[in-house]
Amino acid sequence: MRQNKIKVLGITGGIGTGKSTVLDYIGKMYHARVIQADQAAHLLMEPGQVCYYKIVESFGSGILRGDQKIDREKMAAVVFSDKEKLKRLNQIVHPAVKEYIIAEIKRERGNGTVPFIVLEAALLIEDHYESICDEFWYVYADEDVRRQRLMQYRGYTAEKVKQVMKNQLRENVFRQHCQFVIDNSSNIVENTYEQIDRGLIEHEFL
């Protein structure tokens, strides 16, 4: 355990498990700093930011909107069916996101005004964020619950849900790498909150 430093809690889990519910609660209830890798990536792809010109140079101006911002839907269409292009995009974005997150953690530790930091990243395990985080927590939900949420709240088709889930880590891999599991399958959100409260106390984040 790192001494005299604000701890970093890594949150991960498959799509539709309800990670945003967990992050919202921890941020509001405990006043923790919440950092989301996806939001950092969006910021770094804005005009003038570190990833913008590299992406435009790699994929052409056809991915830009009228206001010269990157159209993420157009970009997704370009890389979705081409593994090499997706790999190239990831090689641009992922290291930049990690650098941004490390800098934000350093800044928060310098300020010393938050009790702890929560980092959410879909690729927390694959991108080896264990060097940054004190612990990984896995947000779990039953597959049927996830499927229902994605179709109801995101408008995914059954086929799209199947495709997205197929490309994600298996449950046993998440459990193997994480020190605590939050079961967010229940419709009663207080059940999830109770698990978070207990975990933060037992794992000494408070």
XYZ file of N, CA, C and O in Angstrom:
824
model
N 0.843 -1.207 0.000
C 0.000 0.000 0.000
C 0.873 1.250 0.000
O 1.847 1.320 0.731
N 0.547 2.205 -0.829
C 1.318 3.442 -0.882
C 1.059 4.268 0.380
O -0.082 4.443 0.783
N 2.123 4.750 0.979
C 1.993 5.545 2.195
C 1.907 7.033 1.862
O 2.569 7.519 0.952
N 1.111 7.766 2.660
C 1.004 9.225 2.550
C 0.617 9.687 1.142
O 1.023 10.755 0.705
N -0.130 8.903 0.446
C -0.587 9.293 -0.877
C -2.075 9.026 -0.989
O -2.599 8.060 -0.431
N -2.747 9.882 -1.734
C -4.161 9.647 -2.014
C -4.259 8.390 -2.871
O -3.599 8.276 -3.903
N -5.077 7.447 -2.436
C -5.169 6.156 -3.128
C -5.995 6.275 -4.409
O -6.843 7.157 -4.538
N -5.724 5.344 -5.328
C -6.437 5.305 -6.608
C -7.159 3.971 -6.720
O -6.539 2.905 -6.643
N -8.471 4.058 -6.913
C -9.323 2.874 -7.059
C -9.720 2.716 -8.522
O -10.329 3.611 -9.100
N -9.350 1.603 -9.125
C -9.697 1.330 -10.514
C -11.008 0.573 -10.612
O -11.193 -0.448 -9.951
N -11.924 1.079 -11.419
C -13.235 0.441 -11.617
C -13.311 -0.071 -13.051
O -13.040 0.658 -14.008
N -13.688 -1.349 -13.197
C -13.848 -1.907 -14.533
C -15.037 -2.862 -14.560
O -15.659 -3.131 -13.535
N -15.339 -3.367 -15.745
C -16.481 -4.273 -15.916
C -16.987 -4.198 -17.337
O -16.651 -3.271 -18.081
N -17.780 -5.156 -17.716
C -18.301 -5.209 -19.075
C -19.349 -4.139 -19.344
O -19.848 -3.478 -18.419
N -19.676 -3.973 -20.605
C -20.702 -3.004 -21.001
C -22.057 -3.415 -20.425
O -22.400 -4.589 -20.372
N -22.795 -2.423 -19.933
C -24.127 -2.690 -19.393
C -24.159 -3.163 -17.954
O -25.221 -3.469 -17.417
N -22.994 -3.189 -17.298
C -22.981 -3.629 -15.896
C -23.388 -2.511 -14.942
O -23.698 -2.774 -13.780
N -23.377 -1.267 -15.425
C -23.806 -0.144 -14.585
C -22.659 0.538 -13.869
O -22.819 1.002 -12.731
N -21.527 0.623 -14.518
C -20.362 1.285 -13.897
C -20.655 2.746 -13.575
O -20.184 3.271 -12.568
N -21.443 3.412 -14.427
C -21.748 4.836 -14.190
C -22.526 5.027 -12.890
O -22.344 6.033 -12.199
N -23.377 4.071 -12.541
C -24.115 4.118 -11.263
C -23.143 4.114 -10.094
O -23.291 4.884 -9.138
N -22.148 3.258 -10.189
C -21.131 3.140 -9.138
C -20.307 4.425 -9.044
O -20.085 4.964 -7.958
N -19.876 4.938 -10.190
C -19.058 6.153 -10.211
C -19.826 7.358 -9.672
O -19.277 8.152 -8.897
N -21.073 7.499 -10.084
C -21.895 8.629 -9.624
C -22.042 8.621 -8.116
O -21.921 9.651 -7.452
N -22.301 7.438 -7.571
C -22.497 7.312 -6.132
C -21.219 7.658 -5.372
O -21.248 8.449 -4.414
N -20.092 7.080 -5.792
C -18.826 7.336 -5.088
C -18.452 8.818 -5.180
O -18.011 9.415 -4.197
N -18.652 9.398 -6.364
C -18.313 10.810 -6.551
C -19.151 11.723 -5.671
O -18.626 12.635 -5.026
N -20.472 11.465 -5.628
C -21.379 12.337 -4.868
C -21.336 12.059 -3.370
O -21.331 12.986 -2.558
N -21.302 10.797 -3.002
C -21.378 10.422 -1.589
C -20.060 10.664 -0.854
O -20.043 11.086 0.298
N -18.958 10.394 -1.532
C -17.651 10.451 -0.863
C -16.753 11.581 -1.378
O -15.621 11.715 -0.920
N -17.249 12.363 -2.338
C -16.505 13.503 -2.884
C -15.139 13.087 -3.447
O -14.170 13.845 -3.365
N -15.083 11.876 -3.987
C -13.861 11.406 -4.635
C -13.730 12.054 -6.008
O -14.726 12.450 -6.617
N -12.518 12.170 -6.513
C -12.295 12.634 -7.884
C -12.512 11.441 -8.808
O -11.874 10.406 -8.649
N -13.406 11.586 -9.750
C -13.700 10.516 -10.703
C -13.057 10.865 -12.046
O -13.306 11.930 -12.604
N -12.240 9.960 -12.551
C -11.617 10.124 -13.860
C -12.094 8.970 -14.749
O -11.976 7.802 -14.361
N -12.632 9.296 -15.917
C -13.080 8.280 -16.857
C -12.209 8.321 -18.112
O -12.066 9.371 -18.750
N -11.641 7.177 -18.449
C -10.718 7.105 -19.587
C -11.400 7.530 -20.888
O -10.789 8.208 -21.719
N -12.664 7.161 -21.064
C -13.404 7.525 -22.285
C -13.510 9.045 -22.427
O -13.333 9.594 -23.507
N -13.839 9.704 -21.326
C -13.960 11.164 -21.356
C -12.608 11.816 -21.634
O -12.521 12.818 -22.352
N -11.551 11.242 -21.073
C -10.199 11.751 -21.329
C -9.860 11.606 -22.812
O -9.295 12.529 -23.422
N -10.233 10.465 -23.394
C -9.970 10.235 -24.823
C -10.699 11.253 -25.682
O -10.132 11.795 -26.641
N -11.966 11.540 -25.344
C -12.743 12.531 -26.102
C -12.090 13.908 -26.021
O -11.992 14.627 -27.018
N -11.613 14.260 -24.844
C -10.943 15.547 -24.649
C -9.671 15.633 -25.498
O -9.413 16.647 -26.155
N -8.896 14.560 -25.514
C -7.614 14.557 -26.217
C -7.768 14.494 -27.737
O -6.794 14.693 -28.469
N -9.003 14.225 -28.200
C -9.269 14.203 -29.644
C -9.865 15.517 -30.143
O -10.160 15.667 -31.323
N -10.021 16.475 -29.244
C -10.522 17.789 -29.639
C -9.455 18.540 -30.446
O -8.257 18.307 -30.253
N -9.854 19.445 -31.342
C -8.869 20.217 -32.121
C -7.846 20.900 -31.213
O -8.205 21.491 -30.195
N -6.578 20.770 -31.585
C -5.510 21.378 -30.806
C -4.947 20.484 -29.717
O -3.880 20.751 -29.171
N -5.674 19.397 -29.391
C -5.197 18.486 -28.358
C -4.249 17.444 -28.961
O -4.149 17.287 -30.174
N -3.594 16.708 -28.084
C -2.460 15.870 -28.467
C -2.783 14.792 -29.509
O -1.941 14.478 -30.352
N -3.989 14.219 -29.482
C -4.310 13.130 -30.412
C -4.897 13.614 -31.744
O -4.927 12.853 -32.720
N -5.386 14.834 -31.767
C -6.182 15.313 -32.914
C -5.431 15.200 -34.246
O -5.899 14.541 -35.180
N -4.269 15.834 -34.334
C -3.564 15.882 -35.628
C -3.046 14.508 -36.040
O -3.010 14.187 -37.226
N -2.652 13.709 -35.053
C -2.178 12.355 -35.363
C -3.298 11.509 -35.974
O -3.075 10.742 -36.913
N -4.511 11.668 -35.444
C -5.655 10.909 -35.956
C -6.035 11.382 -37.357
O -6.256 10.570 -38.261
N -6.096 12.695 -37.541
C -6.451 13.244 -38.863
C -5.398 12.853 -39.896
O -5.722 12.473 -41.027
N -4.141 12.889 -39.481
C -3.046 12.503 -40.381
C -3.160 11.022 -40.771
O -2.905 10.644 -41.913
N -3.568 10.193 -39.820
C -3.649 8.750 -40.065
C -4.886 8.345 -40.854
O -4.833 7.427 -41.669
N -6.011 9.028 -40.612
C -7.283 8.568 -41.174
C -7.921 9.531 -42.175
O -8.945 9.229 -42.760
N -7.316 10.689 -42.377
C -7.792 11.618 -43.392
C -8.874 12.565 -42.905
O -9.510 12.348 -41.869
N -9.099 13.632 -43.680
C -10.059 14.672 -43.284
C -11.510 14.217 -43.448
O -12.425 14.916 -43.018
N -11.708 13.049 -44.037
C -13.069 12.519 -44.201
C -13.749 12.173 -42.889
O -14.970 12.010 -42.849
N -12.972 12.083 -41.818
C -13.565 11.770 -40.507
C -13.957 13.037 -39.738
O -14.416 12.954 -38.604
N -13.768 14.208 -40.358
C -14.064 15.470 -39.671
C -15.490 15.940 -39.944
O -16.033 15.706 -41.018
N -16.055 16.642 -38.964
C -17.346 17.294 -39.145
C -17.114 18.658 -39.791
O -15.977 19.061 -40.004
N -18.189 19.368 -40.054
C -18.095 20.700 -40.661
C -17.327 21.681 -39.813
O -16.666 22.590 -40.332
N -17.373 21.503 -38.485
C -16.654 22.418 -37.585
C -15.209 21.966 -37.334
O -14.537 22.483 -36.448
N -14.756 20.977 -38.108
C -13.390 20.436 -38.051
C -13.115 19.558 -36.828
O -11.978 19.135 -36.596
N -14.143 19.276 -36.055
C -13.972 18.319 -34.960
C -14.071 16.910 -35.520
O -14.703 16.680 -36.559
N -13.459 15.962 -34.826
C -13.518 14.566 -35.265
C -14.929 14.029 -35.038
O -15.490 14.171 -33.949
N -15.504 13.456 -36.087
C -16.811 12.806 -36.001
C -16.566 11.367 -35.550
O -16.078 10.542 -36.325
N -16.870 11.079 -34.292
C -16.526 9.770 -33.743
C -17.294 8.631 -34.416
O -16.801 7.509 -34.494
N -18.491 8.918 -34.903
C -19.253 7.885 -35.621
C -18.585 7.547 -36.949
O -18.476 6.378 -37.326
N -18.122 8.574 -37.660
C -17.402 8.333 -38.924
C -16.104 7.575 -38.672
O -15.744 6.661 -39.416
N -15.416 7.979 -37.606
C -14.160 7.311 -37.282
C -14.399 5.846 -36.896
O -13.652 4.958 -37.322
N -15.452 5.616 -36.132
C -15.793 4.244 -35.732
C -16.092 3.386 -36.958
O -15.694 2.220 -37.031
N -16.785 3.981 -37.933
C -17.113 3.250 -39.170
C -15.848 2.870 -39.931
O -15.777 1.795 -40.543
N -14.832 3.732 -39.871
C -13.569 3.480 -40.576
C -12.794 2.332 -39.919
O -12.249 1.459 -40.599
N -12.751 2.328 -38.586
C -11.901 1.343 -37.886
C -12.633 0.059 -37.492
O -11.988 -0.953 -37.202
N -13.961 0.080 -37.516
C -14.739 -1.043 -36.974
C -14.407 -2.363 -37.665
O -14.250 -3.389 -37.015
N -14.312 -2.334 -38.977
C -14.125 -3.581 -39.722
C -12.677 -3.801 -40.160
O -12.389 -4.713 -40.935
N -11.760 -2.984 -39.661
C -10.359 -3.081 -40.063
C -9.481 -3.132 -38.812
O -9.232 -2.112 -38.168
N -8.990 -4.311 -38.477
C -8.229 -4.487 -37.236
C -6.945 -3.667 -37.215
O -6.527 -3.181 -36.162
N -6.325 -3.523 -38.379
C -5.080 -2.752 -38.440
C -5.333 -1.273 -38.143
O -4.550 -0.619 -37.448
N -6.424 -0.741 -38.698
C -6.765 0.667 -38.453
C -7.156 0.884 -36.990
O -6.800 1.901 -36.382
N -7.882 -0.074 -36.435
C -8.261 0.018 -35.021
C -7.015 -0.010 -34.139
O -6.903 0.765 -33.183
N -6.087 -0.872 -34.494
C -4.829 -0.968 -33.749
C -4.073 0.362 -33.811
O -3.536 0.835 -32.803
N -4.045 0.982 -34.997
C -3.358 2.259 -35.174
C -4.009 3.347 -34.322
O -3.329 4.148 -33.684
N -5.350 3.364 -34.320
C -6.067 4.349 -33.503
C -5.747 4.151 -32.026
O -5.459 5.126 -31.313
N -5.781 2.911 -31.579
C -5.485 2.612 -30.171
C -4.062 3.010 -29.791
O -3.812 3.479 -28.686
N -3.122 2.833 -30.733
C -1.726 3.197 -30.467
C -1.550 4.710 -30.312
O -0.613 5.158 -29.654
N -2.450 5.465 -30.930
C -2.425 6.926 -30.776
C -3.090 7.339 -29.466
O -2.544 8.135 -28.697
N -4.268 6.780 -29.217
C -5.108 7.272 -28.123
C -4.722 6.712 -26.752
O -4.603 7.477 -25.781
N -4.520 5.416 -26.642
C -4.334 4.805 -25.322
C -3.129 5.336 -24.537
O -3.272 5.666 -23.360
N -1.946 5.459 -25.154
C -0.816 6.017 -24.382
C -1.059 7.467 -23.948
O -0.665 7.859 -22.848
N -1.716 8.244 -24.812
C -2.004 9.648 -24.477
C -2.985 9.735 -23.307
O -2.841 10.581 -22.419
N -3.980 8.856 -23.304
C -4.957 8.822 -22.204
C -4.257 8.460 -20.895
O -4.490 9.080 -19.854
N -3.375 7.488 -20.964
C -2.656 7.061 -19.758
C -1.795 8.198 -19.205
O -1.761 8.429 -17.993
N -1.112 8.912 -20.090
C -0.295 10.066 -19.667
C -1.164 11.138 -19.009
O -0.775 11.728 -17.985
N -2.317 11.404 -19.617
C -3.248 12.396 -19.074
C -3.702 11.983 -17.669
O -3.727 12.807 -16.742
N -4.059 10.704 -17.516
C -4.539 10.201 -16.221
C -3.444 10.295 -15.165
O -3.702 10.730 -14.033
N -2.227 9.907 -15.513
C -1.103 9.994 -14.569
C -0.887 11.445 -14.126
O -0.671 11.720 -12.940
N -0.984 12.366 -15.074
C -0.807 13.795 -14.758
C -1.926 14.296 -13.840
O -1.672 15.069 -12.902
N -3.166 13.850 -14.083
C -4.293 14.267 -13.244
C -4.159 13.714 -11.825
O -4.456 14.407 -10.847
N -3.725 12.466 -11.710
C -3.518 11.865 -10.388
C -2.431 12.641 -9.626
O -2.591 12.953 -8.445
N -1.350 12.958 -10.322
C -0.252 13.728 -9.707
C -0.760 15.088 -9.229
O -0.421 15.547 -8.127
N -1.603 15.713 -10.056
C -2.151 17.028 -9.708
C -3.045 16.937 -8.473
O -2.962 17.766 -7.565
N -3.916 15.914 -8.449
C -4.820 15.741 -7.299
C -4.033 15.451 -6.021
O -4.386 15.930 -4.946
N -2.978 14.654 -6.148
C -2.155 14.361 -4.963
C -1.429 15.611 -4.482
O -1.237 15.809 -3.279
N -1.045 16.452 -5.439
C -0.401 17.715 -5.073
C -1.354 18.648 -4.350
O -0.983 19.308 -3.375
N -2.604 18.684 -4.829
C -3.624 19.537 -4.203
C -4.039 18.991 -2.843
O -4.299 19.751 -1.905
N -4.166 17.665 -2.758
C -4.520 17.003 -1.500
C -5.911 17.315 -0.985
O -6.150 17.297 0.220
N -6.850 17.621 -1.889
C -8.179 18.048 -1.440
C -9.254 16.956 -1.577
O -10.377 17.161 -1.138
N -8.919 15.815 -2.169
C -9.914 14.737 -2.303
C -9.487 13.542 -1.459
O -8.295 13.302 -1.255
N -10.476 12.761 -0.946
C -10.132 11.629 -0.081
C -9.458 10.486 -0.841
O -8.575 9.811 -0.313
N -9.890 10.264 -2.074
C -9.264 9.270 -2.946
C -9.715 9.533 -4.379
O -10.575 10.382 -4.625
N -9.105 8.822 -5.306
C -9.388 9.002 -6.740
C -9.983 7.716 -7.289
O -9.528 6.616 -6.939
N -10.995 7.853 -8.137
C -11.594 6.694 -8.797
C -11.313 6.806 -10.289
O -11.607 7.828 -10.908
N -10.762 5.752 -10.841
C -10.443 5.711 -12.272
C -11.257 4.611 -12.933
O -11.193 3.453 -12.518
N -12.037 4.982 -13.941
C -12.817 3.984 -14.687
C -12.280 3.880 -16.102
O -12.132 4.883 -16.801
N -11.937 2.661 -16.501
C -11.444 2.416 -17.859
C -11.852 1.014 -18.292
O -11.666 0.060 -17.538
N -12.386 0.914 -19.488
C -12.807 -0.388 -20.005
C -11.611 -1.335 -20.123
O -11.741 -2.540 -19.930
N -10.440 -0.761 -20.433
C -9.231 -1.572 -20.645
C -8.266 -1.484 -19.469
O -7.052 -1.565 -19.639
N -8.813 -1.351 -18.282
C -8.000 -1.226 -17.066
C -7.011 -2.391 -16.943
O -5.844 -2.201 -16.614
N -7.492 -3.587 -17.237
C -6.667 -4.794 -17.113
C -5.714 -4.916 -18.302
O -4.501 -5.088 -18.128
N -6.259 -4.788 -19.513
C -5.456 -4.980 -20.720
C -4.334 -3.945 -20.847
O -3.253 -4.255 -21.336
N -4.603 -2.706 -20.414
C -3.599 -1.640 -20.519
C -2.720 -1.508 -19.272
O -1.992 -0.526 -19.111
N -2.814 -2.501 -18.386
C -1.914 -2.612 -17.220
C -1.928 -1.378 -16.322
O -0.880 -0.808 -15.992
N -3.114 -0.997 -15.904
C -3.243 0.145 -14.998
C -2.948 -0.232 -13.540
O -3.087 0.595 -12.654
N -2.525 -1.477 -13.314
C -2.188 -1.869 -11.939
C -0.990 -1.077 -11.418
O -0.806 -0.957 -10.200
N -0.192 -0.525 -12.325
C 0.950 0.298 -11.894
C 0.496 1.671 -11.392
O 1.264 2.386 -10.749
N -0.751 2.029 -11.701
C -1.304 3.333 -11.324
C -2.288 3.198 -10.164
O -2.364 4.059 -9.294
N -3.048 2.109 -10.173
C -4.125 1.914 -9.184
C -3.652 1.088 -7.985
O -2.819 0.191 -8.121
N -4.226 1.385 -6.818
C -3.960 0.582 -5.630
C -4.759 -0.716 -5.676
O -4.293 -1.746 -5.185
N -5.944 -0.652 -6.261
C -6.788 -1.839 -6.396
C -7.647 -1.725 -7.641
O -7.928 -0.618 -8.112
N -8.090 -2.888 -8.140
C -9.113 -2.957 -9.180
C -10.381 -3.505 -8.561
O -10.339 -4.493 -7.817
N -11.516 -2.878 -8.877
C -12.830 -3.417 -8.499
C -13.607 -3.739 -9.759
O -13.575 -2.978 -10.741
N -14.316 -4.854 -9.709
C -15.087 -5.342 -10.856
C -16.585 -5.118 -10.618
O -17.133 -5.585 -9.621
N -17.214 -4.371 -11.511
C -18.668 -4.195 -11.457
C -19.287 -5.299 -12.322
O -19.063 -5.360 -13.527
N -20.051 -6.160 -11.666
C -20.648 -7.329 -12.326
C -22.164 -7.154 -12.426
O -22.792 -6.535 -11.569
N -22.739 -7.703 -13.487
C -24.200 -7.842 -13.587
C -24.487 -9.075 -14.441
O -23.713 -9.415 -15.348
N -25.594 -9.748 -14.128
C -25.991 -10.929 -14.908
C -26.093 -10.571 -16.385
O -26.514 -9.464 -16.739
N -25.750 -11.515 -17.229
C -25.747 -11.258 -18.673
C -27.129 -10.845 -19.178
O -27.244 -9.958 -20.026
N -28.174 -11.483 -18.666
C -29.536 -11.133 -19.097
C -29.882 -9.703 -18.702
O -30.544 -8.985 -19.452
N -29.447 -9.293 -17.525
C -29.694 -7.925 -17.045
C -28.958 -6.933 -17.937
O -29.520 -5.909 -18.348
N -27.717 -7.240 -18.269
C -26.918 -6.361 -19.136
C -27.574 -6.224 -20.513
O -27.671 -5.128 -21.054
N -28.001 -7.355 -21.043
C -28.634 -7.358 -22.367
C -29.886 -6.475 -22.364
O -30.096 -5.655 -23.263
N -30.689 -6.630 -21.330
C -31.929 -5.853 -21.208
C -31.634 -4.360 -21.091
O -32.297 -3.533 -21.741
N -30.630 -4.005 -20.290
C -30.259 -2.591 -20.119
C -29.795 -1.974 -21.428
O -30.173 -0.853 -21.769
N -28.959 -2.695 -22.149
C -28.413 -2.164 -23.405
C -29.500 -1.969 -24.452
O -29.474 -1.001 -25.210
N -30.449 -2.877 -24.488
C -31.531 -2.763 -25.468
C -32.515 -1.662 -25.068
O -32.998 -0.907 -25.906
N -32.760 -1.545 -23.751
C -33.733 -0.570 -23.260
C -33.185 0.855 -23.244
O -33.842 1.795 -23.698
N -31.961 1.024 -22.723
C -31.439 2.370 -22.495
C -30.545 2.888 -23.620
O -30.410 4.090 -23.803
N -29.928 1.991 -24.369
C -29.043 2.437 -25.453
C -29.612 2.129 -26.830
O -29.022 2.502 -27.837
N -30.714 1.428 -26.858
C -31.353 1.123 -28.134
C -30.604 0.104 -28.975
O -30.772 0.047 -30.195
N -29.765 -0.712 -28.323
C -29.016 -1.730 -29.060
C -29.953 -2.837 -29.543
O -30.907 -3.190 -28.854
N -29.647 -3.378 -30.702
C -30.363 -4.571 -31.167
C -29.750 -5.783 -30.463
O -28.631 -5.714 -29.939
N -30.477 -6.884 -30.485
C -29.968 -8.113 -29.868
C -28.654 -8.534 -30.515
O -27.724 -9.000 -29.839
N -28.556 -8.325 -31.825
C -27.342 -8.699 -32.565
C -26.162 -7.823 -32.141
O -25.039 -8.311 -31.968
N -26.409 -6.531 -31.965
C -25.330 -5.627 -31.549
C -24.853 -5.969 -30.140
O -23.650 -5.944 -29.867
N -25.791 -6.272 -29.248
C -25.430 -6.670 -27.879
C -24.520 -7.897 -27.917
O -23.468 -7.941 -27.258
N -24.907 -8.872 -28.713
C -24.131 -10.114 -28.836
C -22.720 -9.828 -29.342
O -21.732 -10.361 -28.826
N -22.623 -8.963 -30.352
C -21.339 -8.623 -30.960
C -20.426 -7.911 -29.966
O -19.246 -8.232 -29.841
N -20.994 -6.930 -29.243
C -20.196 -6.148 -28.288
C -19.712 -7.030 -27.143
O -18.543 -6.981 -26.750
N -20.599 -7.846 -26.616
C -20.239 -8.713 -25.486
C -19.177 -9.733 -25.870
O -18.302 -10.074 -25.065
N -19.231 -10.190 -27.100
C -18.282 -11.199 -27.586
C -16.850 -10.669 -27.562
O -15.902 -11.431 -27.364
N -16.695 -9.353 -27.753
C -15.370 -8.743 -27.829
C -14.820 -8.295 -26.483
O -13.758 -7.672 -26.425
N -15.538 -8.600 -25.392
C -15.091 -8.147 -24.079
C -14.461 -9.292 -23.288
O -14.626 -10.465 -23.624
N -13.727 -8.919 -22.234
C -13.093 -9.928 -21.392
C -14.137 -10.824 -20.745
O -15.237 -10.385 -20.429
N -13.755 -12.050 -20.513
C -14.652 -12.995 -19.833
C -14.704 -12.672 -18.337
O -13.769 -12.102 -17.773
N -15.798 -13.098 -17.732
C -16.021 -12.800 -16.313
C -14.881 -13.310 -15.437
O -14.438 -12.629 -14.504
N -14.384 -14.520 -15.727
C -13.331 -15.097 -14.875
C -12.037 -14.274 -14.929
O -11.292 -14.211 -13.951
N -11.786 -13.610 -16.058
C -10.589 -12.760 -16.179
C -10.744 -11.514 -15.308
O -9.820 -11.120 -14.597
N -11.932 -10.901 -15.363
C -12.207 -9.748 -14.487
C -12.006 -10.143 -13.016
O -11.328 -9.436 -12.264
N -12.599 -11.264 -12.629
C -12.537 -11.690 -11.224
C -11.103 -12.016 -10.795
O -10.711 -11.747 -9.655
N -10.341 -12.566 -11.708
C -8.955 -12.942 -11.424
C -8.088 -11.719 -11.114
O -7.189 -11.775 -10.282
N -8.373 -10.608 -11.789
C -7.521 -9.415 -11.658
C -8.039 -8.391 -10.646
O -7.335 -7.418 -10.353
N -9.247 -8.573 -10.157
C -9.860 -7.557 -9.282
C -9.911 -8.028 -7.835
O -10.089 -9.217 -7.563
N -9.770 -7.064 -6.920
C -9.724 -7.376 -5.487
C -11.097 -7.306 -4.803
O -11.236 -7.702 -3.654
N -12.093 -6.791 -5.533
C -13.437 -6.665 -4.946
C -14.448 -6.694 -6.088
O -14.175 -6.179 -7.167
N -15.596 -7.331 -5.822
C -16.646 -7.438 -6.838
C -17.917 -6.779 -6.321
O -18.366 -7.050 -5.205
N -18.480 -5.884 -7.126
C -19.779 -5.271 -6.835
C -20.802 -5.921 -7.754
O -20.681 -5.827 -8.976
N -21.790 -6.585 -7.181
C -22.847 -7.197 -7.989
C -23.947 -6.159 -8.190
O -24.696 -5.841 -7.270
N -24.039 -5.644 -9.403
C -25.006 -4.594 -9.733
C -26.159 -5.144 -10.578
O -26.697 -4.450 -11.429
N -26.545 -6.395 -10.318
C -27.630 -7.023 -11.082
C -29.006 -6.568 -10.616
O -29.966 -6.585 -11.382
N -29.097 -6.169 -9.354
C -30.391 -5.847 -8.754
C -30.964 -4.533 -9.282
O -30.225 -3.603 -9.604
N -32.285 -4.474 -9.357
C -32.974 -3.226 -9.694
C -33.057 -2.286 -8.488
O -33.426 -1.128 -8.622
N -32.747 -2.822 -7.312
C -32.775 -2.014 -6.084
C -31.372 -1.437 -5.888
O -30.450 -2.129 -5.446
N -31.210 -0.186 -6.238
C -29.876 0.419 -6.296
C -29.206 0.488 -4.925
O -27.970 0.477 -4.826
N -30.004 0.505 -3.873
C -29.429 0.540 -2.516
C -28.568 -0.697 -2.239
O -27.627 -0.634 -1.439
N -28.910 -1.824 -2.883
C -28.090 -3.037 -2.719
C -26.667 -2.798 -3.210
O -25.696 -3.257 -2.609
N -26.572 -2.086 -4.321
C -25.261 -1.750 -4.885
C -24.528 -0.770 -3.973
O -23.332 -0.927 -3.703
N -25.255 0.235 -3.495
C -24.638 1.240 -2.616
C -24.057 0.601 -1.354
O -22.972 0.972 -0.901
N -24.795 -0.354 -0.778
C -24.325 -1.026 0.447
C -23.006 -1.758 0.206
O -22.113 -1.745 1.053
N -22.897 -2.392 -0.965
C -21.649 -3.105 -1.306
C -20.488 -2.131 -1.451
O -19.375 -2.404 -1.000
N -20.753 -0.991 -2.087
C -19.706 0.026 -2.259
C -19.243 0.533 -0.893
O -18.040 0.617 -0.624
N -20.206 0.877 -0.030
C -19.880 1.382 1.319
C -18.996 0.379 2.059
O -17.978 0.757 2.656
N -19.404 -0.879 2.026
C -18.651 -1.917 2.736
C -17.251 -2.071 2.156
O -16.260 -2.157 2.879
N -17.166 -2.082 0.830
C -15.877 -2.257 0.163
C -14.894 -1.138 0.480
O -13.711 -1.389 0.723
N -15.381 0.093 0.467
C -14.506 1.232 0.731
C -13.947 1.209 2.153
O -12.794 1.581 2.384
N -14.771 0.748 3.096
C -14.317 0.637 4.494
C -13.338 -0.526 4.641
O -12.233 -0.370 5.162
N -13.739 -1.704 4.146
C -12.917 -2.913 4.302
C -11.579 -2.786 3.580
O -10.567 -3.312 4.049
N -11.555 -2.082 2.470
C -10.325 -1.969 1.678
C -9.573 -0.656 1.951
O -8.673 -0.275 1.202
N -10.008 0.028 2.999
C -9.275 1.175 3.553
C -9.101 2.333 2.572
O -8.013 2.928 2.469
N -10.181 2.655 1.884
C -10.179 3.867 1.059
C -10.723 5.062 1.833
O -10.623 6.196 1.379
N -11.319 4.788 2.973
C -11.891 5.870 3.793
C -11.072 6.080 5.050
O -10.439 5.150 5.548
